[in-house]
Short mmCIF file of C-alpha atoms in Angstrom, two decimals:
data_model
loop_
_atom_site.label_atom_id
_atom_site.label_comp_id
_atom_site.label_asym_id
_atom_site.label_seq_id
_atom_site.Cartn_x
_atom_site.Cartn_y
_atom_site.Cartn_z
CA MET G 2 7.72 12.46 71.95
CA LEU G 3 7.66 8.70 71.34
CA ASP G 4 4.41 8.31 73.29
CA ARG G 5 2.77 11.16 71.39
CA TYR G 6 4.02 9.78 68.06
CA ALA G 7 2.44 6.41 68.82
CA GLU G 8 -0.91 8.18 69.20
CA SER G 9 -0.58 10.56 66.23
CA GLU G 10 -2.95 8.87 63.81
CA ALA G 11 -5.12 11.17 61.72
CA ASP G 12 -8.72 11.86 62.70
CA PRO G 13 -11.40 9.68 61.04
CA GLU G 14 -12.51 12.44 58.66
CA TYR G 15 -8.93 12.53 57.24
CA SER G 16 -8.58 8.75 56.97
CA SER G 17 -9.63 5.82 54.86
CA PHE G 18 -10.15 2.42 56.43
CA HIS G 19 -9.92 -1.17 55.28
CA GLU G 20 -10.84 -4.41 56.96
CA VAL G 21 -8.12 -6.58 58.51
CA ASN G 22 -9.23 -9.78 60.27
CA GLY G 23 -12.73 -8.36 60.71
CA VAL G 24 -11.53 -5.05 62.17
CA ASN G 25 -11.51 -1.65 60.42
CA VAL G 26 -7.95 -0.34 60.39
CA SER G 27 -6.62 2.98 59.09
CA CYS G 28 -4.86 2.77 55.74
CA LYS G 29 -1.85 4.59 57.21
CA PRO G 30 -1.61 3.51 60.84
CA ILE G 31 1.29 4.10 63.20
CA GLN G 32 3.07 0.76 63.27
CA GLU G 33 3.82 -0.81 66.61
CA ASN G 34 7.43 -1.46 65.61
CA PHE G 35 8.13 2.12 64.47
CA MET G 36 11.27 2.29 66.64
CA HIS G 37 12.79 -0.83 65.07
CA MET G 38 14.86 -0.87 61.88
CA LEU G 39 14.65 -4.62 61.28
CA ARG G 40 11.13 -5.30 60.06
CA PRO G 41 9.61 -8.70 59.12
CA ALA G 42 10.72 -10.28 55.85
CA ASP G 43 7.16 -10.11 54.49
CA ALA G 44 6.80 -6.37 55.15
CA PRO G 45 4.64 -4.51 52.58
CA GLY G 46 5.99 -2.23 49.85
CA GLU G 47 5.95 0.91 52.01
CA ASP G 48 8.12 -0.80 54.61
CA LEU G 49 11.68 -2.12 54.49
CA PRO G 50 12.06 -5.84 55.34
CA TRP G 51 15.23 -6.85 57.13
CA THR G 52 16.11 -9.27 54.33
CA GLY G 53 15.97 -6.37 51.87
CA LEU G 54 18.18 -4.15 54.04
CA PHE G 55 21.04 -6.65 53.86
CA THR G 56 20.56 -7.53 50.17
CA GLY G 57 18.88 -4.96 47.92
CA MET G 58 19.75 -1.95 50.07
CA LEU G 59 23.37 -3.10 50.38
CA ILE G 60 23.63 -3.67 46.62
CA GLY G 61 22.17 -0.24 45.89
CA SER G 62 24.56 1.37 48.36
CA ILE G 63 27.56 -0.30 46.71
CA TRP G 64 26.41 1.08 43.36
CA TYR G 65 25.91 4.60 44.73
CA TRP G 66 29.14 4.87 46.71
CA CYS G 67 31.47 2.80 44.51
CA ALA G 68 30.19 2.96 40.92
CA ASP G 69 28.06 6.09 40.57
CA GLN G 70 29.96 8.69 38.56
CA VAL G 71 28.56 11.51 40.71
CA ILE G 72 30.33 10.12 43.78
CA VAL G 73 33.34 8.51 42.13
CA GLN G 74 34.42 11.72 40.39
CA ARG G 75 35.01 13.29 43.81
CA THR G 76 37.18 10.39 44.88
CA LEU G 77 39.16 10.43 41.64
CA ALA G 78 40.00 14.08 42.28
CA ALA G 79 41.83 13.20 45.52
CA LYS G 80 45.53 14.01 45.80
CA ASN G 81 46.44 10.51 46.95
CA LEU G 82 44.88 7.36 48.38
CA SER G 83 44.96 8.67 51.96
CA HIS G 84 42.99 11.76 50.95
CA ALA G 85 40.50 9.60 49.04
CA LYS G 86 39.96 7.35 52.06
CA GLY G 87 39.65 10.38 54.32
CA GLY G 88 36.96 11.87 52.10
CA VAL G 89 35.02 8.60 52.10
CA LEU G 90 35.25 8.36 55.89
CA LEU G 91 34.05 11.94 56.28
CA ALA G 92 31.07 11.23 54.01
CA GLY G 93 30.31 8.07 55.99
CA THR G 94 30.41 10.02 59.25
CA LEU G 95 28.08 12.69 57.89
CA LYS G 96 25.63 9.92 56.96
CA PHE G 97 24.83 9.50 60.67
CA LEU G 98 23.32 12.98 60.74
CA PRO G 99 20.09 12.18 58.81
CA LEU G 100 18.93 10.22 61.86
CA PHE G 101 18.89 13.48 63.83
CA LEU G 102 18.25 15.97 61.00
CA LEU G 103 15.55 14.05 59.10
CA VAL G 104 14.07 11.12 61.01
CA ILE G 105 13.51 12.73 64.42
CA PRO G 106 12.20 16.04 62.97
CA GLY G 107 9.93 13.96 60.72
CA MET G 108 8.48 12.20 63.75
CA ALA G 109 7.97 15.57 65.43
CA ALA G 110 6.18 16.84 62.32
CA ARG G 111 3.81 13.85 62.42
CA VAL G 112 2.95 14.72 66.03
CA LEU G 113 2.36 18.40 65.20
CA TYR G 114 0.51 17.87 61.92
CA ARG G 115 -1.02 14.44 62.34
CA ASN G 116 -4.02 15.17 60.13
CA GLU G 117 -2.09 16.81 57.30
CA LEU G 118 0.73 14.25 57.20
CA GLY G 119 -1.28 11.21 58.25
CA CYS G 120 -4.18 11.64 55.84
CA SER G 121 -5.10 8.51 53.90
CA ASP G 122 -8.33 9.63 52.22
CA PRO G 123 -7.31 10.41 48.61
CA ASP G 124 -9.75 13.31 48.25
CA VAL G 125 -8.62 14.92 51.51
CA CYS G 126 -4.94 14.45 50.64
CA GLU G 127 -5.47 16.03 47.26
CA ARG G 128 -6.96 19.12 48.90
CA ILE G 129 -4.01 19.37 51.30
CA CYS G 130 -1.03 18.75 49.03
CA GLN G 131 -2.38 18.00 45.51
CA SER G 132 -1.40 14.34 45.82
CA ARG G 133 -3.89 11.50 46.20
CA SER G 134 -1.26 9.04 47.52
CA GLY G 135 -0.44 10.98 50.71
CA CYS G 136 1.19 14.12 52.07
CA THR G 137 4.16 12.88 54.07
CA ASP G 138 6.59 14.68 51.73
CA ILE G 139 5.42 18.12 52.93
CA ALA G 140 6.60 17.49 56.52
CA PHE G 141 9.79 19.52 56.15
CA VAL G 142 7.96 22.34 54.39
CA LEU G 143 5.41 22.60 57.20
CA LEU G 144 8.12 22.67 59.87
CA VAL G 145 10.04 25.42 58.09
CA LEU G 146 7.05 27.61 57.24
CA ASP G 147 5.27 27.31 60.59
CA LEU G 148 8.05 27.14 63.18
CA LEU G 149 11.02 29.13 61.90
CA PRO G 150 11.27 32.94 61.97
CA ASN G 151 11.40 34.82 58.69
CA GLY G 152 15.19 35.15 58.58
CA LEU G 153 15.79 31.45 59.10
CA LYS G 154 13.11 30.58 56.54
CA GLY G 155 15.05 32.42 53.88
CA MET G 156 18.33 30.86 54.94
CA ILE G 157 16.87 27.33 54.88
CA MET G 158 15.40 27.91 51.43
CA ALA G 159 18.75 29.21 50.19
CA VAL G 160 20.50 26.12 51.61
CA MET G 161 17.95 23.81 49.99
CA MET G 162 18.28 25.52 46.61
CA ALA G 163 22.07 25.39 46.82
CA ALA G 164 21.96 21.67 47.65
CA ILE G 165 19.57 20.99 44.77
CA MET G 166 21.70 22.95 42.31
CA SER G 167 24.85 21.16 43.45
CA SER G 168 23.22 17.75 43.05
CA LEU G 169 21.79 18.61 39.62
CA THR G 170 25.07 19.97 38.29
CA SER G 171 26.89 16.86 39.50
CA VAL G 172 24.37 14.55 37.84
CA PHE G 173 24.31 16.50 34.57
CA ASN G 174 28.09 16.76 34.45
CA SER G 175 28.55 13.04 35.07
CA ALA G 176 25.87 12.00 32.59
CA SER G 177 27.19 14.28 29.83
CA THR G 178 30.73 13.00 30.42
CA ILE G 179 29.66 9.37 30.13
CA PHE G 180 27.60 10.06 26.99
CA THR G 181 30.32 12.10 25.29
CA ILE G 182 33.30 9.89 26.10
CA ASP G 183 31.76 6.42 26.07
CA ILE G 184 28.96 6.72 23.48
CA TRP G 185 29.53 9.69 21.17
CA THR G 186 33.14 8.77 20.41
CA ARG G 187 31.97 5.32 19.29
CA PHE G 188 30.21 6.99 16.37
CA ARG G 189 32.56 9.96 15.92
CA LYS G 190 36.06 8.61 16.37
CA ARG G 191 37.59 11.80 14.94
CA ALA G 192 35.64 14.12 17.23
CA SER G 193 37.68 17.11 18.37
CA ASP G 194 37.67 18.40 21.92
CA THR G 195 35.47 21.32 20.89
CA GLU G 196 32.93 18.98 19.34
CA LYS G 197 32.86 16.90 22.53
CA LEU G 198 32.30 20.07 24.55
CA VAL G 199 29.35 21.09 22.37
CA VAL G 200 27.85 17.58 22.40
CA GLY G 201 28.17 17.34 26.17
CA ARG G 202 26.41 20.64 26.80
CA CYS G 203 23.65 19.88 24.31
CA PHE G 204 23.13 16.56 26.05
CA VAL G 205 22.68 18.42 29.34
CA VAL G 206 19.86 20.44 27.74
CA ILE G 207 18.19 17.20 26.61
CA LEU G 208 18.55 15.73 30.11
CA LEU G 209 16.97 18.85 31.59
CA GLY G 210 13.95 18.44 29.32
CA ILE G 211 13.63 14.76 30.23
CA SER G 212 13.85 15.63 33.93
CA ILE G 213 11.03 18.16 33.64
CA GLY G 214 8.90 15.69 31.69
CA TRP G 215 9.48 13.04 34.37
CA ILE G 216 7.86 15.09 37.15
CA PRO G 217 4.30 13.80 36.52
CA ILE G 218 5.53 10.22 36.91
CA ILE G 219 7.05 11.03 40.29
CA THR G 220 3.99 12.90 41.52
CA GLY G 221 1.77 10.03 40.40
CA TYR G 222 3.76 7.40 42.25
CA LYS G 223 1.43 5.22 44.32
CA GLN G 224 3.43 5.61 47.54
CA SER G 225 3.49 8.98 49.28
CA GLN G 226 7.17 8.97 50.27
CA LEU G 227 9.74 10.15 47.74
CA PHE G 228 12.34 7.98 49.51
CA HIS G 229 10.53 4.82 48.38
CA TYR G 230 10.42 6.06 44.80
CA VAL G 231 14.18 6.70 44.77
CA GLN G 232 14.94 3.33 46.34
CA SER G 233 12.58 1.38 44.08
CA VAL G 234 13.89 2.90 40.84
CA SER G 235 17.47 2.38 42.04
CA ASN G 236 16.79 -1.30 42.72
CA PHE G 237 15.18 -1.72 39.30
CA LEU G 238 18.11 -0.32 37.29
CA CYS G 239 21.29 -0.21 39.38
CA PRO G 240 21.98 -3.79 40.63
CA PRO G 241 23.24 -4.82 37.14
CA ILE G 242 25.93 -2.14 37.37
CA THR G 243 26.91 -3.33 40.85
CA ALA G 244 27.09 -6.94 39.65
CA VAL G 245 29.35 -6.15 36.69
CA PHE G 246 31.49 -3.84 38.83
CA LEU G 247 32.13 -6.40 41.58
CA VAL G 248 32.51 -9.42 39.31
CA ALA G 249 34.97 -7.56 37.05
CA ILE G 250 37.11 -6.49 40.02
CA PHE G 251 37.32 -9.92 41.66
CA TRP G 252 37.13 -12.24 38.62
CA SER G 253 39.47 -11.49 35.73
CA ARG G 254 37.68 -13.96 33.44
CA LEU G 255 34.75 -11.57 32.92
CA ASN G 256 35.08 -10.06 29.47
CA GLU G 257 33.37 -7.32 27.46
CA GLN G 258 30.72 -9.62 25.96
CA GLY G 259 29.75 -11.02 29.36
CA ALA G 260 29.55 -7.56 30.94
CA PHE G 261 27.55 -6.10 28.04
CA TRP G 262 24.94 -8.84 27.79
CA GLY G 263 24.69 -9.13 31.55
CA LEU G 264 23.88 -5.43 31.72
CA MET G 265 21.38 -5.70 28.86
CA VAL G 266 19.54 -8.60 30.52
CA GLY G 267 19.52 -6.82 33.89
CA PHE G 268 18.28 -3.55 32.43
CA ALA G 269 15.57 -5.34 30.41
CA VAL G 270 14.28 -7.14 33.50
CA GLY G 271 14.44 -3.91 35.53
CA ILE G 272 12.54 -1.91 32.92
CA ILE G 273 9.85 -4.61 32.78
CA ARG G 274 9.48 -4.46 36.57
CA PHE G 275 9.42 -0.66 36.40
CA ALA G 276 6.73 -0.69 33.70
CA LEU G 277 4.56 -3.16 35.61
CA GLN G 278 4.65 -1.01 38.73
CA PHE G 279 3.79 2.25 37.01
CA ALA G 280 1.46 0.96 34.28
CA TYR G 281 -0.86 -0.99 36.59
CA VAL G 282 -2.13 1.19 39.41
CA ALA G 283 -3.68 -0.50 42.43
CA PRO G 284 -6.95 0.91 43.81
CA ALA G 285 -6.54 3.38 46.63
CA CYS G 286 -6.66 1.85 50.10
CA GLY G 287 -10.17 2.00 51.52
CA SER G 288 -11.77 2.97 48.21
CA GLY G 289 -13.73 -0.27 47.98
CA GLU G 290 -12.74 -0.68 44.33
CA ILE G 291 -11.90 -4.13 42.99
CA ASP G 292 -8.27 -4.75 42.11
CA ASN G 293 -8.42 -5.72 38.43
CA ARG G 294 -4.71 -6.11 37.93
CA PRO G 295 -3.50 -9.47 36.54
CA ASP G 296 -2.31 -11.97 39.12
CA PHE G 297 1.28 -11.92 37.86
CA VAL G 298 1.36 -8.12 38.26
CA ILE G 299 0.09 -8.36 41.83
CA TYR G 300 2.76 -10.93 42.62
CA ALA G 301 5.58 -9.07 40.83
CA VAL G 302 4.73 -5.66 42.30
CA ASP G 303 3.03 -6.18 45.67
CA ARG G 304 4.48 -9.48 46.87
CA PHE G 305 7.97 -9.20 45.38
CA HIS G 306 9.49 -6.30 47.31
CA TYR G 307 11.69 -3.99 45.26
CA LEU G 308 14.65 -4.63 47.59
CA HIS G 309 14.29 -8.37 47.02
CA PHE G 310 14.02 -7.68 43.29
CA GLY G 311 17.34 -5.82 43.47
CA ALA G 312 19.01 -8.91 44.95
CA PHE G 313 17.43 -11.09 42.25
CA SER G 314 18.64 -8.75 39.50
CA PHE G 315 22.15 -8.75 40.97
CA LEU G 316 22.34 -12.56 40.96
CA LEU G 317 20.81 -12.82 37.48
CA VAL G 318 23.32 -10.43 35.92
CA SER G 319 26.24 -12.14 37.70
CA VAL G 320 25.21 -15.55 36.37
CA VAL G 321 24.51 -14.33 32.82
CA GLY G 322 27.78 -12.41 32.67
CA ALA G 323 29.76 -15.40 33.93
CA ILE G 324 28.16 -17.84 31.47
CA ILE G 325 28.67 -15.61 28.43
CA SER G 326 32.24 -14.82 29.48
CA LEU G 327 33.09 -18.52 29.74
CA MET G 328 31.62 -19.08 26.27
CA THR G 329 33.71 -16.32 24.65
CA GLU G 330 37.37 -15.35 24.44
CA PRO G 331 38.99 -14.05 27.63
CA ILE G 332 40.72 -10.70 27.88
CA PRO G 333 44.52 -11.14 27.68
CA GLN G 334 46.21 -10.80 31.05
CA GLU G 335 48.55 -8.06 29.83
CA LYS G 336 45.50 -5.82 29.42
CA LEU G 337 44.28 -6.37 32.97
CA TRP G 338 47.23 -5.33 35.12
CA ARG G 339 46.03 -3.02 37.93
CA LEU G 340 42.41 -3.32 36.77
CA THR G 341 41.47 -6.15 39.16
CA TYR G 342 41.74 -6.42 42.92
CA TRP G 343 44.39 -9.14 42.75
CA THR G 344 46.71 -7.18 40.41
CA ARG G 345 46.29 -3.69 41.86
CA PHE G 346 49.91 -3.49 43.02
CA SER G 347 51.40 -4.94 39.83
CA THR G 348 54.18 -3.03 38.09
CA GLU G 349 53.72 -4.82 34.76
CA ILE G 350 53.13 -2.70 31.68
CA ARG G 351 49.44 -2.71 30.74
CA THR G 352 48.38 -2.43 27.13
CA ASN G 353 45.17 -0.62 26.31
CA ILE G 354 42.10 -2.80 25.79
CA ASP G 355 41.19 -0.74 22.71
CA ASP G 356 44.63 -1.04 21.10
CA ASP G 357 43.30 -3.55 18.58
CA GLU G 358 40.84 -1.03 17.15
CA ASP G 359 41.84 0.98 14.14
CA TYR G 360 43.34 4.25 15.20
CA VAL G 361 41.83 7.33 13.57
CA PRO G 362 43.73 10.58 14.12
CA LYS G 363 41.74 13.41 15.68
CA PRO G 364 41.44 16.61 13.66
CA SER G 365 43.25 19.59 15.03
CA GLY G 366 41.40 22.70 16.11
CA THR G 367 37.75 23.13 15.29
CA GLU G 368 37.91 22.42 11.56
CA GLU G 369 34.97 20.03 11.71
CA LEU G 370 32.72 22.45 13.54
CA GLN G 371 33.67 25.59 11.66
CA LYS G 372 32.40 24.53 8.23
CA LYS G 373 29.04 26.24 8.71
CA GLY G 374 28.04 29.48 10.37
CA TRP G 375 25.52 27.91 12.75
CA ARG G 376 28.25 25.69 14.09
CA ARG G 377 30.39 28.71 14.92
CA ILE G 378 27.45 30.20 16.82
CA LEU G 379 27.04 26.91 18.69
CA ILE G 380 30.72 26.98 19.63
CA LEU G 381 30.40 30.49 21.02
CA LEU G 382 27.31 29.57 23.05
CA CYS G 383 28.98 26.48 24.49
CA GLY G 384 32.27 28.17 25.30
CA GLY G 385 34.48 26.39 22.79
CA GLY G 386 37.68 27.76 21.43
CA GLN G 387 40.80 26.89 19.53
CA GLU G 388 42.59 23.80 20.71
CA GLN G 389 46.27 23.49 21.20
CA GLU G 390 47.54 19.97 21.02
CA GLU G 391 50.90 19.23 22.46
CA GLU G 392 53.08 16.49 21.16
CA GLY G 393 55.03 14.35 23.49
CA VAL G 394 54.93 11.27 25.61
CA GLU G 395 51.86 10.28 27.56
CA ASP G 396 51.37 11.77 31.00
CA GLY G 397 51.39 9.67 34.12
CA PRO G 398 48.03 8.72 35.62
CA ALA G 399 48.60 10.24 39.02
CA THR G 400 51.16 13.00 38.67
CA GLY G 401 50.74 14.28 35.13
CA GLN G 402 54.49 13.74 34.62
CA PRO G 403 55.85 12.17 31.42
CA GLY G 404 57.78 8.95 31.52
CA SER G 405 58.49 5.62 29.89
CA PRO G 406 55.86 2.84 30.05
CA GLU G 407 57.84 1.18 32.86
CA GLU G 408 57.92 4.41 34.88
CA LEU G 409 54.21 5.00 34.34
CA ALA G 410 53.39 1.48 35.51
CA GLN G 411 55.57 1.91 38.60
CA ARG G 412 53.95 5.25 39.47
CA ALA G 413 50.47 3.77 39.04
CA ALA G 414 51.32 0.94 41.45
CA ASP G 415 53.00 3.29 43.94
CA PHE G 416 49.92 5.53 43.96
CA LEU G 417 48.07 2.85 45.97
CA HIS G 418 50.69 2.66 48.68
CA GLN G 419 50.22 4.56 51.95
CA SER G 420 52.58 5.47 54.69
CA SER G 421 52.21 3.36 57.81
CA LYS G 422 50.93 6.36 59.80
CA SER G 423 48.27 7.27 57.23
CA LYS G 424 47.21 3.66 56.83
CA MET G 425 46.86 3.21 60.58
CA LEU G 426 44.86 6.43 60.91
CA THR G 427 42.42 5.67 58.10
CA SER G 428 41.99 2.06 59.21
CA THR G 429 41.26 3.13 62.79
CA LEU G 430 38.71 5.70 61.63
CA ALA G 431 37.10 3.12 59.34
CA VAL G 432 36.71 0.70 62.25
CA ALA G 433 35.23 3.50 64.38
CA VAL G 434 32.67 4.44 61.70
CA MET G 435 31.66 0.81 61.18
CA SER G 436 31.38 0.30 64.93
CA CYS G 437 29.04 3.28 65.22
CA ALA G 438 26.91 1.96 62.38
CA THR G 439 26.77 -1.49 63.97
CA PHE G 440 25.77 0.04 67.32
CA ILE G 441 22.93 2.02 65.73
CA TYR G 442 21.67 -1.06 63.89
CA GLY G 443 21.81 -3.07 67.09
CA PHE G 444 20.24 -0.37 69.26
CA TYR G 445 17.29 0.11 66.90
CA ALA G 446 17.02 -3.51 65.77
#
């Protein structure tokens, strides 16, 4: 298959050509190093330079696996630390499967449908898949529709729909939780649980509308592979979160002001980079049109790879957050026990960071939402009901059991301890997974 893949360029009538060193070359050729993961550092935007793999890609992966609410909420639901580590190791092991389930079938699809998937003429591509940037994203669809029998076609479609629904529900649930708990309660300190439920579900409806409205932007992306769109947007907006997350864990001097303004600077720079890439569209390869984009846009978009930009954004946010934190008041140590890497096993009593804010009691029941009839209808639609608030001491973080502050602190510290057998097992499996990943990187380097 490798030999046939190397020769699977589209026919001339499906291709556009541009001149390179006096020779006409296809706009989407089969690269000579297609079996190597480590590409040159000056690789173009549709490729992944090796410097970006170990900087921007690593930073984006840390955000996704360690700070993204969609993933973290699964880990937080674990019974204990051993179960959490086991779930992470299982997910890491499953990540080896895309090499065999996605990459190799994708190469086979290029061999079977070289003209459809390898087209580079915008007019031809638009006739094939209604996209002028390319048709590589229809590879899986062609394989399923042309090669599988009718029964398996239906099963694959059901699996794909189930996976999409699961991903969407996870994203919407996480986003609505963050908005309701971290943003809405800043403006409505007396919000009842029913009000939070209604606000969260209404926010999901708004997100759904935004998602539908975003489809034209995705379809108009200049590169034909959805993977590059996901990675580029992630490296525009997510490195600031990774920077604040890592710095806060390993450096207790980072405070709220430093984290906030670091995030704001990082997001502002990322949105500017995002706007430049999508507002200024380069001429299609082989069209013969003159590139009228400003020089700074060409440098920022074409010559500054999005993975390298992710590394730059990470460093910028780290520096800004550190400078502002050093210029402002530190967070008292008694509010940081078990919140940093160095104090994770501490049994000291931690006071809440928000204890200095004025406490406003929460109304009981749904008295705020039941003043008007339309609010009662909204409660019924969103599944709200009467609340029953129990008085008593605060529950423990891991077991849900009441206790004194000293007992709660001790249980929180003990939650991170593992038995020697469990620790040995998870550590051995972690080394095995990392060894497999290192072997694959080395084999396909």
